[in-house]
């Protein structure tokens, strides 16, 4: 039987007990890091538990999420938004830019939106929120997919910004909505 040399163990960026953001799942608690063997290869995983909103009334426990440590960042695992990152996100919301083409088919733009959130974190959430706000108002009848993604992105973004800035998400959303409306104004 052939034995393999020592395998390189990836360094974990986040420690068990930490809180992180995981892409479209939002705030998660790292329960542990565990090695699991898949096809004979040991792989180190973060075991995540999605944190429910304090306002959630659902007793339902979500299943754990397993994210390979080696590509966790590429999959959208990141640190919680800082106050300065929250301020940058608000600035993005208050500009007139909406970051993606409005005439692109949804099947082409949706993967770009999800990738932007994964790779750019809070700023990516703000860019996607800007685009979805404008898209919803430009469509005669917004599709249910667009409406659902907008609702999810807004909820995640303002919850995270509220925690970073110590403000209520609803207040931040109202403030952002005033700026978002300027995205629809005609150029002078």
PDB file of C-alpha atoms in Angstrom, residues 48-156:
ATOM      1  CA  UNK A  48     -21.312  27.530   9.767  1.00  0.00           C
ATOM      2  CA  UNK A  49     -24.606  28.220  11.485  1.00  0.00           C
ATOM      3  CA  UNK A  50     -26.769  30.970   9.993  1.00  0.00           C
ATOM      4  CA  UNK A  51     -27.702  33.554  12.644  1.00  0.00           C
ATOM      5  CA  UNK A  52     -31.352  34.467  12.586  1.00  0.00           C
ATOM      6  CA  UNK A  53     -32.544  37.996  13.049  1.00  0.00           C
ATOM      7  CA  UNK A  54     -33.534  38.880  16.596  1.00  0.00           C
ATOM      8  CA  UNK A  55     -37.000  39.527  15.164  1.00  0.00           C
ATOM      9  CA  UNK A  56     -37.326  36.036  13.674  1.00  0.00           C
ATOM     10  CA  UNK A  57     -40.167  34.054  15.198  1.00  0.00           C
ATOM     11  CA  UNK A  58     -39.323  30.805  13.442  1.00  0.00           C
ATOM     12  CA  UNK A  59     -38.174  27.999  15.763  1.00  0.00           C
ATOM     13  CA  UNK A  60     -36.850  26.114  12.711  1.00  0.00           C
ATOM     14  CA  UNK A  61     -33.105  25.403  12.963  1.00  0.00           C
ATOM     15  CA  UNK A  62     -31.305  25.821   9.639  1.00  0.00           C
ATOM     16  CA  UNK A  63     -28.924  23.015   8.644  1.00  0.00           C
ATOM     17  CA  UNK A  64     -25.201  23.668   9.012  1.00  0.00           C
ATOM     18  CA  UNK A  65     -23.345  25.042   6.010  1.00  0.00           C
ATOM     19  CA  UNK A  66     -20.022  23.409   5.163  1.00  0.00           C
ATOM     20  CA  UNK A  67     -17.531  25.631   3.315  1.00  0.00           C
ATOM     21  CA  UNK A  68     -14.101  24.355   2.238  1.00  0.00           C
ATOM     22  CA  UNK A  69     -11.437  26.495   3.935  1.00  0.00           C
ATOM     23  CA  UNK A  70      -9.213  26.491   0.850  1.00  0.00           C
ATOM     24  CA  UNK A  71     -11.699  28.471  -1.274  1.00  0.00           C
ATOM     25  CA  UNK A  72     -13.964  30.020   1.364  1.00  0.00           C
ATOM     26  CA  UNK A  73     -13.155  33.601   0.296  1.00  0.00           C
ATOM     27  CA  UNK A  74     -13.945  32.836  -3.358  1.00  0.00           C
ATOM     28  CA  UNK A  75     -17.292  31.459  -2.220  1.00  0.00           C
ATOM     29  CA  UNK A  76     -18.109  34.680  -0.359  1.00  0.00           C
ATOM     30  CA  UNK A  77     -16.969  34.079   3.230  1.00  0.00           C
ATOM     31  CA  UNK A  78     -15.742  37.329   4.763  1.00  0.00           C
ATOM     32  CA  UNK A  79     -15.405  39.298   7.967  1.00  0.00           C
ATOM     33  CA  UNK A  80     -18.310  41.390   9.258  1.00  0.00           C
ATOM     34  CA  UNK A  81     -18.640  44.834   7.696  1.00  0.00           C
ATOM     35  CA  UNK A  82     -16.745  47.562   9.530  1.00  0.00           C
ATOM     36  CA  UNK A  83     -18.127  51.058  10.083  1.00  0.00           C
ATOM     37  CA  UNK A  84     -15.897  52.449   7.308  1.00  0.00           C
ATOM     38  CA  UNK A  85     -17.078  49.709   4.906  1.00  0.00           C
ATOM     39  CA  UNK A  86     -20.689  50.538   5.817  1.00  0.00           C
ATOM     40  CA  UNK A  87     -20.045  54.198   5.010  1.00  0.00           C
ATOM     41  CA  UNK A  88     -18.557  53.208   1.633  1.00  0.00           C
ATOM     42  CA  UNK A  89     -21.647  51.071   0.943  1.00  0.00           C
ATOM     43  CA  UNK A  90     -23.896  54.045   1.767  1.00  0.00           C
ATOM     44  CA  UNK A  91     -21.887  56.266  -0.598  1.00  0.00           C
ATOM     45  CA  UNK A  92     -22.371  53.691  -3.347  1.00  0.00           C
ATOM     46  CA  UNK A  93     -26.130  53.759  -2.725  1.00  0.00           C
ATOM     47  CA  UNK A  94     -26.218  57.560  -2.823  1.00  0.00           C
ATOM     48  CA  UNK A  95     -24.390  57.952  -6.168  1.00  0.00           C
ATOM     49  CA  UNK A  96     -26.278  58.029  -9.463  1.00  0.00           C
ATOM     50  CA  UNK A  97     -24.402  54.961 -10.783  1.00  0.00           C
ATOM     51  CA  UNK A  98     -26.200  51.613 -10.985  1.00  0.00           C
ATOM     52  CA  UNK A  99     -23.200  49.472 -12.028  1.00  0.00           C
ATOM     53  CA  UNK A 100     -24.767  46.953 -14.440  1.00  0.00           C
ATOM     54  CA  UNK A 101     -26.483  47.235 -17.824  1.00  0.00           C
ATOM     55  CA  UNK A 102     -30.252  47.470 -17.626  1.00  0.00           C
ATOM     56  CA  UNK A 103     -30.822  45.980 -21.085  1.00  0.00           C
ATOM     57  CA  UNK A 104     -28.981  42.721 -20.364  1.00  0.00           C
ATOM     58  CA  UNK A 105     -31.174  39.607 -20.019  1.00  0.00           C
ATOM     59  CA  UNK A 106     -31.731  38.469 -16.431  1.00  0.00           C
ATOM     60  CA  UNK A 107     -30.124  35.081 -17.156  1.00  0.00           C
ATOM     61  CA  UNK A 108     -26.883  36.908 -18.009  1.00  0.00           C
ATOM     62  CA  UNK A 109     -26.897  39.541 -15.281  1.00  0.00           C
ATOM     63  CA  UNK A 110     -27.962  37.378 -12.310  1.00  0.00           C
ATOM     64  CA  UNK A 111     -24.659  35.420 -12.157  1.00  0.00           C
ATOM     65  CA  UNK A 112     -22.756  38.732 -12.378  1.00  0.00           C
ATOM     66  CA  UNK A 113     -24.748  40.099  -9.435  1.00  0.00           C
ATOM     67  CA  UNK A 114     -24.103  37.022  -7.302  1.00  0.00           C
ATOM     68  CA  UNK A 115     -20.398  37.066  -8.220  1.00  0.00           C
ATOM     69  CA  UNK A 116     -20.127  40.767  -7.304  1.00  0.00           C
ATOM     70  CA  UNK A 117     -21.583  40.033  -3.866  1.00  0.00           C
ATOM     71  CA  UNK A 118     -19.189  37.108  -3.359  1.00  0.00           C
ATOM     72  CA  UNK A 119     -16.084  39.004  -4.455  1.00  0.00           C
ATOM     73  CA  UNK A 120     -16.783  42.550  -3.251  1.00  0.00           C
ATOM     74  CA  UNK A 121     -18.603  41.956   0.034  1.00  0.00           C
ATOM     75  CA  UNK A 122     -20.494  44.941   1.447  1.00  0.00           C
ATOM     76  CA  UNK A 123     -19.577  47.213  -1.470  1.00  0.00           C
ATOM     77  CA  UNK A 124     -20.791  44.502  -3.841  1.00  0.00           C
ATOM     78  CA  UNK A 125     -24.083  44.238  -1.945  1.00  0.00           C
ATOM     79  CA  UNK A 126     -24.522  48.012  -2.305  1.00  0.00           C
ATOM     80  CA  UNK A 127     -23.783  47.900  -6.049  1.00  0.00           C
ATOM     81  CA  UNK A 128     -26.270  45.074  -6.540  1.00  0.00           C
ATOM     82  CA  UNK A 129     -28.871  46.891  -4.410  1.00  0.00           C
ATOM     83  CA  UNK A 130     -28.411  50.013  -6.565  1.00  0.00           C
ATOM     84  CA  UNK A 131     -28.910  48.049  -9.755  1.00  0.00           C
ATOM     85  CA  UNK A 132     -31.930  46.120  -8.476  1.00  0.00           C
ATOM     86  CA  UNK A 133     -33.584  49.312  -7.232  1.00  0.00           C
ATOM     87  CA  UNK A 134     -33.339  50.857 -10.699  1.00  0.00           C
ATOM     88  CA  UNK A 135     -34.254  47.645 -12.524  1.00  0.00           C
ATOM     89  CA  UNK A 136     -37.413  47.211 -10.423  1.00  0.00           C
ATOM     90  CA  UNK A 137     -38.564  50.707 -11.347  1.00  0.00           C
ATOM     91  CA  UNK A 138     -37.668  50.435 -15.035  1.00  0.00           C
ATOM     92  CA  UNK A 139     -39.562  47.186 -15.598  1.00  0.00           C
ATOM     93  CA  UNK A 140     -43.258  47.547 -16.287  1.00  0.00           C
ATOM     94  CA  UNK A 141     -43.951  44.411 -14.268  1.00  0.00           C
ATOM     95  CA  UNK A 142     -40.862  43.317 -12.316  1.00  0.00           C
ATOM     96  CA  UNK A 143     -40.271  39.565 -12.415  1.00  0.00           C
ATOM     97  CA  UNK A 144     -40.664  37.633  -9.195  1.00  0.00           C
ATOM     98  CA  UNK A 145     -36.963  36.615  -9.391  1.00  0.00           C
ATOM     99  CA  UNK A 146     -35.854  40.260  -9.473  1.00  0.00           C
ATOM    100  CA  UNK A 147     -38.226  41.217  -6.648  1.00  0.00           C
ATOM    101  CA  UNK A 148     -37.083  38.293  -4.475  1.00  0.00           C
ATOM    102  CA  UNK A 149     -33.382  39.035  -4.995  1.00  0.00           C
ATOM    103  CA  UNK A 150     -33.930  42.748  -4.287  1.00  0.00           C
ATOM    104  CA  UNK A 151     -35.725  41.924  -1.035  1.00  0.00           C
ATOM    105  CA  UNK A 152     -32.943  39.547   0.053  1.00  0.00           C
ATOM    106  CA  UNK A 153     -30.113  41.930  -0.888  1.00  0.00           C
ATOM    107  CA  UNK A 154     -31.744  44.918   0.841  1.00  0.00           C
ATOM    108  CA  UNK A 155     -32.412  42.873   3.992  1.00  0.00           C
ATOM    109  CA  UNK A 156     -28.820  41.576   4.146  1.00  0.00           C
TER     110      UNK A 156
END
